[in-house]
Amino acid sequence: MKRALLIAGFVAYSASLYAQAPAAVASRTKVHVTTLASDQLEGRLSGSVGEQRASAYIVSELQRIGAKPLPGQAGYTVPFEFTAGSKDGGSWVRLGGRLTQRFDQRAEVQALSFSDNVDLGDTPVVFAGYGIVVPDSQGFAYDSYATLDVKDKVVVVLRYFPEEAETKTKAILARYADLRYKAMAARQHGAKAILVVAGPNSPNAGEIIPMTFDTALAGSGIAAASISSRVADAMFGALGDPAKTLKAAQAALDDANPHATGFAMPDVTVTLHTDVIREKRTGHNVIGYLPATLRSSLPKPWVGIGAHYDHLGHGESGSSLAEKADMGKVHHGADDNASGTAAVLAVGERLAAQPRARHILLQFWSGEELGLIGSTAYVNAPAVPLDQMAAYVNFDMVGRMVDNKLSVQATGSSPVWARLIEQANIAAGFDLQIQQDPYQPTDVASFNQASVPCINFFTGTHVDYHKPSDTADKVNYEDLDRVVDFAAAIVKRVGDAPEPPQFTKVDQKTDTAGRAGVRLFTGTIPDYSTEVKGLLLSGVIGGGPAEQAGLAKGDIIIEIAGQTIANIYDYTYALEVLKIGQPAKVIYLRGTERKETSLTPAARK
Amino acid sequence: MRSLHVAAAVACLAVAQLGAAALQQAAPALQERDFLSRTRRITVEGRRSGEGYYSADGKRMVFQSERDPANPWYQIFTLDLTSGDVKKISPGIGKTTCAFFRPNSDEVLFSSTHLDPKSKQYQDEELAFRASGKQRRYSWDYDPEMDIFVLNEKTGALKQLTTAKGYDAESAYSPDGQWIVFTSMRDAYSRPLNPTEKNALEKDPSLFADIYIMKADGTGQRRLTTELGYDGGPFFTQDSQRIVWRHFDESGLLADIWTMTLDGKDMRQVTTFGSMSWSPYQHPSGEYFIFSSNKLGFENFELFIVDTAGTKEPVRITYTDGFDSLPVFSPDGTQLSWTSTRGGGQEGQIFLAQWNHQKAMEALKNAPLRIVNTR
Ligand SMILES: [Zn+2]
């Protein structure tokens, strides 16, 4: 599972208390998981030697069960290129006009990860406030560029969003304050470059923005860099106007008055060199298929089952949750997602022995942990036309079942799922948690995006999630095999049904526009596997603000700072507008009791 | 529909919570997993499902579900507990509720409004209303056109058993298949009402609900209860000798479990639980009833068991927030099936779990004596 949106980590404490009769037939899932999660595979980081070893194992297993390479292909692996990391290769800025000052230290200037690499000569500068443009559709007029001419100029903008605006306004502005979104707005107004500074009234005031992990292969069409307050102060100082210092300029904008504007900086020019070095790597999806055995020509003759087989390597990608002492160790990823990989192989092996009315694709994705890169690359260049796929069934983290609970996600993608799941569960007997939302942080999202009816199986998060301690000995194989039985029954029914499932588009609950990212740290660990009204906590981070506020596992947050929390998205937006160090009232349910506490968010870099 | 609609009432909330505190002090450290294991969800399709009842051989279940795209209300379905096959058996027009298999036969009974000429129109109006995206709070309207029917699954013949105006539903066969006990509000429509009663009927017809009995062929319909307050949700005890039901007080907020003989005599109160206690069902051993109560929170219904004679205080079975109610045991007594919102959301679905009878007997033995024996 790709680490979900924003909050650090998940934890679940309960041990398995549910004993199940041993499976009748010896299953190979344990062999698969143990092999894939072994030290030799080094955490299966996309593009690494470990990934190659893992893919070699999967290929040998595909051959063993009789799966074939895709028509017209010699082998099973399908390469895709991605950016494994980026660093600044020596960006600098020189101020001209009334000044002559050059900054080339990383503490003063650094390209943003999505910047184009450019050399820009002496160019006029415009201060464009927070650089936020709210689309008309939002019914809230806010356009930092409304009165400014920035064509062919460099714009300087403040990081984040107006700090003193009222909560509701902030909630709207925060959605359009993402750096990429600001860069896009600047580009659309004709600017040559965008320089971002964190104002003195904001978190991380005056500091350079760290280079974020970005898997895009190329820049976003504009030069974009972060500058320190020292650089910004030099520029604003050149204006010689006490009303136009950086501090004063921010103060004038901070109540989000839509009529407060930026201004041209006639006495300053900028010469800019941006250099982002993107380290390209090649990842490998592995795909085979079981040809249909029945001579029928059903519409949409393909069904896909898949799982990502990559994991975090030694934790170099940044989504590792390893404790300090374990940093750099092999992240075994037994549950995430050797378990899902094993499930696909096991379902494939089961179906290989049965008559099939449709072809069964067995699909193993790489690059999932870096942002669903492998499955995205696949749906952008599918080996089988996507409109020929009846359905896609995904497995991500299915090895840690507790108390018979199985989540089936993305069921809203087709009306057939509820019926198929209900029928198969009579024999399987899981305590099902049904989630209709197909916008899940795993490869099922790529197929939903491609209008393929899809579902995902998930047994929930645990203390070892994204840590080196996610090892093969902790996997619950008996229940993993039950998931295999259950999924095989569902795939068989979809595969043999004369009519392919209908696709239903589910509206995304959240706005697709960028966000400023969560700036503050609350130490809450949301439970993503259960749909409740409010935000259910699967734990709190020791010593964090949530723990200090007395919140605990099982609590359901229903209101923060006067904002109702119905789901994770509400929670995200509510967090964005809280102030670091300022207590916020939290209303939550503990059992049937409604309680209230005060939580003081800390800063996140 | 053996269910009931819950009117928010502050007074009762306070009572319930007071009781909850006392109960928590007395209760030993038992948990849901002491009684229930391998909890599984039986229904998934549709907006909601509920009231699943086993066939006498335990191989099938009949239940109500809102899953027919052409009908917005509950329709009746049978579920094969081996294959998972589901089949609609109700007419598809109007509202239906409360199905029950007749033991040792091909017959299933349920209540339906399909003979009401306006059924189709109401149904289309409701579909249009839901399509508009609007929502209304769930309430059960005790449709006076609701009558009891019996379907022969082999021949497809549907026979009407009750014709009286007024809601006829909440019916069940005796274990020997010879009798049907049911709930009817016919009293409100069969005699002239005084102004107070008329007013009451408009507000809440359930005040007029009473328990009735008839032969399996619909003959010999006889009223067994006469007290004001909602009497409903009756079932036979395992020996076919008594009827267990829930009786509401006039406020409609407090209900308790009662039993009586088939001729309406020897009424005995089984619980004095100071809450809304309803949907009783006896274990095949005949030793105890399981029922649902909001003892622990006005909208938090949990399952409890109580010994058949009601000598002890009830023992809590479920420990999951939300709605847990309408419990039934499998004919062999090894499984419990009930309707719950534990799967998430506001709407109930049917769940099933292995039942630990031994643990239940043990817990009942250790339960304290009932505090009040009569009201
Ligand atoms: Zn993961």
XYZ file of N, CA, C and O in Angstrom, chain A residues 17-18 20 403-404 415 418-419 421-423 425-434 482 493 531 533 591-592, chain B residues 33 38-45 67 79-86 296 300 321 342-346 351:
216
model
N -6.901 -13.239 17.305
C -7.551 -14.066 18.311
C -8.472 -15.066 17.664
O -9.164 -15.819 18.309
N -8.438 -15.035 16.382
C -9.384 -15.854 15.661
C -8.662 -17.059 15.083
O -7.801 -16.948 14.238
N -8.616 -20.443 12.978
C -9.368 -21.008 11.867
C -8.843 -22.417 11.616
O -7.660 -22.685 11.780
N -9.372 -10.954 13.829
C -10.799 -11.068 14.167
C -11.687 -11.263 12.945
O -12.814 -10.760 12.898
N -11.162 -11.962 11.945
C -11.994 -12.322 10.790
C -12.421 -11.130 9.936
O -13.335 -11.216 9.129
N -22.005 -2.075 -9.981
C -23.119 -2.619 -9.183
C -23.018 -4.126 -8.962
O -23.716 -4.656 -8.102
N -21.395 -5.957 -5.045
C -22.105 -6.298 -3.812
C -22.695 -7.702 -3.904
O -22.580 -8.503 -2.979
N -23.303 -8.024 -5.032
C -23.937 -9.322 -5.177
C -22.899 -10.441 -5.164
O -23.051 -11.457 -4.489
N -19.850 -10.392 -3.957
C -19.196 -10.489 -2.649
C -20.120 -11.186 -1.663
O -19.713 -12.067 -0.906
N -21.387 -10.789 -1.690
C -22.358 -11.407 -0.782
C -22.422 -12.913 -1.011
O -22.360 -13.699 -0.062
N -22.508 -13.295 -2.261
C -22.636 -14.719 -2.554
C -21.388 -15.490 -2.116
O -21.482 -16.525 -1.466
N -19.264 -14.730 0.070
C -19.002 -14.683 1.515
C -19.848 -15.673 2.308
O -19.571 -15.920 3.474
N -20.869 -16.238 1.686
C -21.635 -17.270 2.403
C -20.714 -18.437 2.724
O -20.706 -18.963 3.832
N -19.877 -18.819 1.752
C -18.916 -19.891 2.019
C -17.704 -19.372 2.788
O -17.182 -20.052 3.665
N -17.252 -18.169 2.453
C -15.999 -17.670 3.041
C -16.185 -17.220 4.489
O -15.324 -17.452 5.331
N -17.299 -16.559 4.767
C -17.623 -16.189 6.145
C -16.742 -15.135 6.776
O -16.349 -15.263 7.928
N -16.433 -14.047 6.055
C -15.664 -12.956 6.651
C -16.578 -11.910 7.283
O -17.710 -11.719 6.851
N -16.027 -11.241 8.270
C -16.706 -10.067 8.817
C -16.310 -8.901 7.914
O -15.329 -8.215 8.157
N -17.066 -8.724 6.845
C -16.654 -7.807 5.783
C -16.817 -6.347 6.163
O -17.795 -5.960 6.782
N -15.851 -5.557 5.774
C -15.971 -4.111 5.843
C -16.008 -3.645 4.388
O -15.027 -3.788 3.672
N -17.129 -3.125 3.980
C -17.285 -2.736 2.581
C -16.998 -1.243 2.435
O -17.582 -0.430 3.140
N -7.677 -18.116 3.070
C -9.138 -17.918 2.986
C -9.459 -16.752 2.049
O -10.445 -16.786 1.311
N -16.521 -16.149 -10.990
C -17.870 -15.730 -11.394
C -17.835 -14.593 -12.399
O -18.592 -14.598 -13.366
N -15.303 2.404 7.627
C -16.059 3.614 7.323
C -16.946 3.955 8.506
O -17.913 3.271 8.780
N -18.701 7.487 10.625
C -18.921 8.919 10.492
C -18.000 9.600 11.487
O -18.128 9.417 12.689
N -16.528 5.188 22.747
C -17.701 4.342 22.952
C -18.919 5.182 22.618
O -18.973 5.821 21.582
N -19.857 5.230 23.507
C -21.044 6.032 23.245
C -20.923 7.403 23.894
O -21.811 8.228 23.779
N -16.593 -11.721 22.429
C -15.974 -12.944 21.914
C -16.128 -14.128 22.863
O -15.791 -15.250 22.505
N -16.217 -16.134 14.980
C -16.343 -16.142 13.513
C -17.518 -15.279 13.050
O -18.312 -15.687 12.192
N -17.614 -14.108 13.578
C -18.663 -13.185 13.135
C -18.478 -12.888 11.657
O -17.377 -12.623 11.209
N -19.528 -13.021 10.905
C -19.430 -12.767 9.477
C -20.644 -12.027 8.976
O -21.717 -12.123 9.568
N -20.439 -11.308 7.900
C -21.524 -10.525 7.327
C -22.183 -11.330 6.222
O -21.529 -11.821 5.315
N -23.505 -11.452 6.318
C -24.248 -12.308 5.405
C -24.812 -11.535 4.214
O -24.882 -12.041 3.112
N -25.222 -10.292 4.439
C -25.783 -9.523 3.333
C -24.886 -8.342 3.003
O -24.302 -7.724 3.895
N -24.777 -8.062 1.729
C -23.931 -6.955 1.267
C -24.718 -6.079 0.298
O -24.656 -4.862 0.340
N -25.472 -6.722 -0.582
C -26.158 -5.985 -1.632
C -27.325 -5.178 -1.064
O -28.005 -5.613 -0.133
N -33.168 -4.106 -2.093
C -32.166 -4.339 -3.128
C -32.784 -4.534 -4.496
O -32.083 -4.793 -5.455
N -32.240 -17.098 1.014
C -30.801 -17.241 0.836
C -30.435 -18.697 1.106
O -30.783 -19.243 2.164
N -29.756 -19.317 0.157
C -29.258 -20.677 0.348
C -27.932 -20.579 1.094
O -26.965 -20.006 0.585
N -27.892 -21.111 2.312
C -26.710 -20.929 3.160
C -25.547 -21.831 2.745
O -24.481 -21.799 3.372
N -25.730 -22.633 1.704
C -24.607 -23.407 1.168
C -24.038 -22.734 -0.068
O -22.845 -22.468 -0.146
N -24.893 -22.428 -1.028
C -24.400 -21.883 -2.299
C -24.306 -20.368 -2.294
O -23.607 -19.785 -3.112
N -25.022 -19.723 -1.388
C -25.064 -18.259 -1.406
C -26.064 -17.709 -2.414
O -26.145 -16.504 -2.607
N -26.829 -18.579 -3.061
C -27.820 -18.091 -4.031
C -28.951 -17.351 -3.316
O -29.451 -17.809 -2.292
N -29.345 -16.235 -3.898
C -30.408 -15.417 -3.329
C -31.549 -15.335 -4.329
O -31.328 -15.194 -5.530
N -27.807 0.603 27.293
C -26.497 1.245 27.433
C -26.361 2.535 26.637
O -25.275 3.058 26.459
N -27.972 3.005 21.111
C -27.045 1.883 21.048
C -27.755 0.613 21.511
O -27.836 0.325 22.693
N -20.776 -0.811 19.154
C -21.636 0.365 19.075
C -22.614 0.271 17.916
O -22.364 -0.420 16.950
N -22.929 -2.826 12.448
C -21.491 -2.901 12.720
C -20.624 -2.878 11.475
O -19.413 -2.683 11.573
N -21.210 -3.084 10.315
C -20.434 -3.010 9.077
C -20.140 -1.582 8.650
O -19.424 -1.360 7.682
N -20.674 -0.613 9.391
C -20.456 0.789 9.029
C -21.728 1.396 8.483
O -22.575 0.700 7.924
N -21.860 2.707 8.646
C -23.040 3.393 8.132
C -24.220 3.272 9.077
O -24.123 2.725 10.171
N -25.359 3.774 8.608
C -26.555 3.834 9.448
C -27.465 2.634 9.220
O -28.360 2.383 9.995
N -25.884 -10.327 10.055
C -24.626 -10.952 10.462
C -24.910 -12.320 11.059
O -26.039 -12.617 11.447
